[in-house]
Amino acid sequence: MTDILVWGGVLVLGGVGAVARFLVDRTVARRTAGSFPFGTLVVNLSGALVLGFLTGLALPHDVALLAGTALIGSYTTFSTWMFETQRLGEERQAGYAAANILVSVALGLAAAAAGMWLGMRL
């Protein structure tokens, strides 16, 4: 792929991923009550599932780079996850903060493995 196509793909797919993250997070947050960041959890778990799936497909390098880095990289959010965990800690909700870390890591790994398993079967 030429450099200009790769850069254009990063621009477009990065924008699509960011908008999708915003929409999913807002939709989930509106439907859940309380201070636990369910929107970010859903975004990151679904992103792990899709990234695992794409990895399992064994796509060509440039396609995998665009899909994984531009699209899924802009869709998922490590920084928001850590910020929300920090906020929970500051609000003295240590149980929610710990659950956010443990659930995100455990289910994220499971989602990535499940996605990879599905992708390898296609």
PDB file of C-alpha atoms in Angstrom:
ATOM      1  CA  MET A   1       0.000   0.000   0.000  1.00  0.00           C
ATOM      2  CA  THR A   2       1.263   3.445  -0.736  1.00  0.00           C
ATOM      3  CA  ASP A   3       1.989   5.815   2.119  1.00  0.00           C
ATOM      4  CA  ILE A   4      -0.781   8.187   1.113  1.00  0.00           C
ATOM      5  CA  LEU A   5      -3.361   5.391   1.219  1.00  0.00           C
ATOM      6  CA  VAL A   6      -2.146   4.288   4.634  1.00  0.00           C
ATOM      7  CA  TRP A   7      -2.278   7.836   6.005  1.00  0.00           C
ATOM      8  CA  GLY A   8      -5.710   8.364   4.485  1.00  0.00           C
ATOM      9  CA  GLY A   9      -6.874   5.091   5.995  1.00  0.00           C
ATOM     10  CA  VAL A  10      -5.565   6.096   9.419  1.00  0.00           C
ATOM     11  CA  LEU A  11      -7.383   9.414   9.144  1.00  0.00           C
ATOM     12  CA  VAL A  12     -10.720   7.923   8.098  1.00  0.00           C
ATOM     13  CA  LEU A  13     -10.682   4.796  10.253  1.00  0.00           C
ATOM     14  CA  GLY A  14      -9.381   6.714  13.268  1.00  0.00           C
ATOM     15  CA  GLY A  15     -12.299   9.107  12.959  1.00  0.00           C
ATOM     16  CA  VAL A  16     -14.788   6.271  12.575  1.00  0.00           C
ATOM     17  CA  GLY A  17     -13.405   4.506  15.655  1.00  0.00           C
ATOM     18  CA  ALA A  18     -13.505   7.661  17.778  1.00  0.00           C
ATOM     19  CA  VAL A  19     -17.089   8.461  16.794  1.00  0.00           C
ATOM     20  CA  ALA A  20     -18.148   4.851  17.400  1.00  0.00           C
ATOM     21  CA  ARG A  21     -16.550   4.946  20.866  1.00  0.00           C
ATOM     22  CA  PHE A  22     -18.397   8.153  21.695  1.00  0.00           C
ATOM     23  CA  LEU A  23     -21.740   6.728  20.543  1.00  0.00           C
ATOM     24  CA  VAL A  24     -21.373   3.374  22.299  1.00  0.00           C
ATOM     25  CA  ASP A  25     -20.143   4.939  25.536  1.00  0.00           C
ATOM     26  CA  ARG A  26     -22.978   7.484  25.604  1.00  0.00           C
ATOM     27  CA  THR A  27     -25.623   4.894  24.768  1.00  0.00           C
ATOM     28  CA  VAL A  28     -24.488   2.536  27.521  1.00  0.00           C
ATOM     29  CA  ALA A  29     -23.974   5.330  30.060  1.00  0.00           C
ATOM     30  CA  ARG A  30     -27.523   6.598  29.507  1.00  0.00           C
ATOM     31  CA  ARG A  31     -28.939   3.147  30.219  1.00  0.00           C
ATOM     32  CA  THR A  32     -26.957   2.436  33.372  1.00  0.00           C
ATOM     33  CA  ALA A  33     -27.103   4.189  36.704  1.00  0.00           C
ATOM     34  CA  GLY A  34     -24.426   4.650  39.292  1.00  0.00           C
ATOM     35  CA  SER A  35     -20.806   5.616  39.194  1.00  0.00           C
ATOM     36  CA  PHE A  36     -19.328   2.468  37.611  1.00  0.00           C
ATOM     37  CA  PRO A  37     -18.082   3.288  34.074  1.00  0.00           C
ATOM     38  CA  PHE A  38     -20.053   0.672  32.146  1.00  0.00           C
ATOM     39  CA  GLY A  39     -19.761   2.611  28.871  1.00  0.00           C
ATOM     40  CA  THR A  40     -15.977   2.419  28.833  1.00  0.00           C
ATOM     41  CA  LEU A  41     -16.106  -1.223  29.901  1.00  0.00           C
ATOM     42  CA  VAL A  42     -18.393  -2.128  26.982  1.00  0.00           C
ATOM     43  CA  VAL A  43     -16.228  -0.176  24.541  1.00  0.00           C
ATOM     44  CA  ASN A  44     -13.008  -1.827  25.680  1.00  0.00           C
ATOM     45  CA  LEU A  45     -14.445  -5.346  25.831  1.00  0.00           C
ATOM     46  CA  SER A  46     -16.044  -5.092  22.400  1.00  0.00           C
ATOM     47  CA  GLY A  47     -12.800  -3.639  21.054  1.00  0.00           C
ATOM     48  CA  ALA A  48     -10.800  -6.536  22.512  1.00  0.00           C
ATOM     49  CA  LEU A  49     -13.214  -8.996  20.915  1.00  0.00           C
ATOM     50  CA  VAL A  50     -12.959  -7.337  17.490  1.00  0.00           C
ATOM     51  CA  LEU A  51      -9.177  -6.983  17.676  1.00  0.00           C
ATOM     52  CA  GLY A  52      -8.857 -10.641  18.632  1.00  0.00           C
ATOM     53  CA  PHE A  53     -11.128 -11.541  15.719  1.00  0.00           C
ATOM     54  CA  LEU A  54      -9.065  -9.482  13.260  1.00  0.00           C
ATOM     55  CA  THR A  55      -5.874 -11.062  14.580  1.00  0.00           C
ATOM     56  CA  GLY A  56      -7.356 -14.522  14.127  1.00  0.00           C
ATOM     57  CA  LEU A  57      -8.111 -13.723  10.483  1.00  0.00           C
ATOM     58  CA  ALA A  58      -4.381 -13.258   9.801  1.00  0.00           C
ATOM     59  CA  LEU A  59      -4.963 -10.228   7.580  1.00  0.00           C
ATOM     60  CA  PRO A  60      -2.240  -8.742   5.379  1.00  0.00           C
ATOM     61  CA  HIS A  61       0.113  -6.491   7.373  1.00  0.00           C
ATOM     62  CA  ASP A  62      -1.149  -3.099   6.137  1.00  0.00           C
ATOM     63  CA  VAL A  63      -4.800  -4.095   6.520  1.00  0.00           C
ATOM     64  CA  ALA A  64      -4.200  -5.437  10.032  1.00  0.00           C
ATOM     65  CA  LEU A  65      -2.289  -2.272  10.931  1.00  0.00           C
ATOM     66  CA  LEU A  66      -5.106  -0.039   9.716  1.00  0.00           C
ATOM     67  CA  ALA A  67      -7.893  -2.079  11.269  1.00  0.00           C
ATOM     68  CA  GLY A  68      -6.085  -2.715  14.547  1.00  0.00           C
ATOM     69  CA  THR A  69      -4.315   0.574  15.115  1.00  0.00           C
ATOM     70  CA  ALA A  70      -6.485   3.149  13.386  1.00  0.00           C
ATOM     71  CA  LEU A  71      -9.977   1.727  13.847  1.00  0.00           C
ATOM     72  CA  ILE A  72      -9.781  -0.330  17.046  1.00  0.00           C
ATOM     73  CA  GLY A  73      -7.014   1.783  18.563  1.00  0.00           C
ATOM     74  CA  SER A  74      -9.160   4.899  18.305  1.00  0.00           C
ATOM     75  CA  TYR A  75     -12.260   3.009  19.422  1.00  0.00           C
ATOM     76  CA  THR A  76     -10.830   1.552  22.639  1.00  0.00           C
ATOM     77  CA  THR A  77      -9.483   3.749  25.390  1.00  0.00           C
ATOM     78  CA  PHE A  78      -6.814   2.973  27.940  1.00  0.00           C
ATOM     79  CA  SER A  79      -6.569   6.579  29.123  1.00  0.00           C
ATOM     80  CA  THR A  80     -10.274   6.932  29.895  1.00  0.00           C
ATOM     81  CA  TRP A  81     -10.266   3.560  31.655  1.00  0.00           C
ATOM     82  CA  MET A  82      -7.397   4.674  33.918  1.00  0.00           C
ATOM     83  CA  PHE A  83      -8.895   8.138  34.466  1.00  0.00           C
ATOM     84  CA  GLU A  84     -12.230   6.650  35.508  1.00  0.00           C
ATOM     85  CA  THR A  85     -10.484   4.195  37.821  1.00  0.00           C
ATOM     86  CA  GLN A  86      -8.542   7.073  39.388  1.00  0.00           C
ATOM     87  CA  ARG A  87     -11.775   9.067  39.785  1.00  0.00           C
ATOM     88  CA  LEU A  88     -13.445   6.132  41.540  1.00  0.00           C
ATOM     89  CA  GLY A  89     -10.512   5.944  43.929  1.00  0.00           C
ATOM     90  CA  GLU A  90     -10.674   9.665  44.648  1.00  0.00           C
ATOM     91  CA  GLU A  91     -14.383   9.330  45.362  1.00  0.00           C
ATOM     92  CA  ARG A  92     -13.549   6.620  47.903  1.00  0.00           C
ATOM     93  CA  GLN A  93     -15.157   3.902  45.823  1.00  0.00           C
ATOM     94  CA  ALA A  94     -12.217   1.533  46.066  1.00  0.00           C
ATOM     95  CA  GLY A  95     -14.386  -1.525  45.412  1.00  0.00           C
ATOM     96  CA  TYR A  96     -15.589  -0.099  42.111  1.00  0.00           C
ATOM     97  CA  ALA A  97     -12.050   0.988  41.219  1.00  0.00           C
ATOM     98  CA  ALA A  98     -10.654  -2.479  41.876  1.00  0.00           C
ATOM     99  CA  ALA A  99     -13.570  -4.110  40.064  1.00  0.00           C
ATOM    100  CA  ASN A 100     -12.984  -1.833  37.075  1.00  0.00           C
ATOM    101  CA  ILE A 101      -9.389  -3.019  36.826  1.00  0.00           C
ATOM    102  CA  LEU A 102     -10.003  -6.697  37.514  1.00  0.00           C
ATOM    103  CA  VAL A 103     -13.136  -7.071  35.396  1.00  0.00           C
ATOM    104  CA  SER A 104     -11.643  -5.115  32.496  1.00  0.00           C
ATOM    105  CA  VAL A 105      -8.461  -7.179  32.426  1.00  0.00           C
ATOM    106  CA  ALA A 106     -10.082 -10.585  32.963  1.00  0.00           C
ATOM    107  CA  LEU A 107     -12.978 -10.068  30.562  1.00  0.00           C
ATOM    108  CA  GLY A 108     -10.762  -8.199  28.095  1.00  0.00           C
ATOM    109  CA  LEU A 109      -8.390 -11.147  27.847  1.00  0.00           C
ATOM    110  CA  ALA A 110     -11.323 -13.527  27.500  1.00  0.00           C
ATOM    111  CA  ALA A 111     -12.907 -11.342  24.798  1.00  0.00           C
ATOM    112  CA  ALA A 112      -9.645 -11.127  22.845  1.00  0.00           C
ATOM    113  CA  ALA A 113      -9.170 -14.906  23.075  1.00  0.00           C
ATOM    114  CA  ALA A 114     -12.773 -15.540  21.999  1.00  0.00           C
ATOM    115  CA  GLY A 115     -12.405 -13.153  19.071  1.00  0.00           C
ATOM    116  CA  MET A 116      -9.157 -14.783  18.008  1.00  0.00           C
ATOM    117  CA  TRP A 117     -10.723 -18.233  18.233  1.00  0.00           C
ATOM    118  CA  LEU A 118     -13.634 -17.078  16.043  1.00  0.00           C
ATOM    119  CA  GLY A 119     -11.334 -15.396  13.538  1.00  0.00           C
ATOM    120  CA  MET A 120      -9.131 -18.461  13.145  1.00  0.00           C
ATOM    121  CA  ARG A 121     -12.167 -20.548  12.276  1.00  0.00           C
ATOM    122  CA  LEU A 122     -13.066 -18.464   9.227  1.00  0.00           C
TER     123      LEU A 122
END
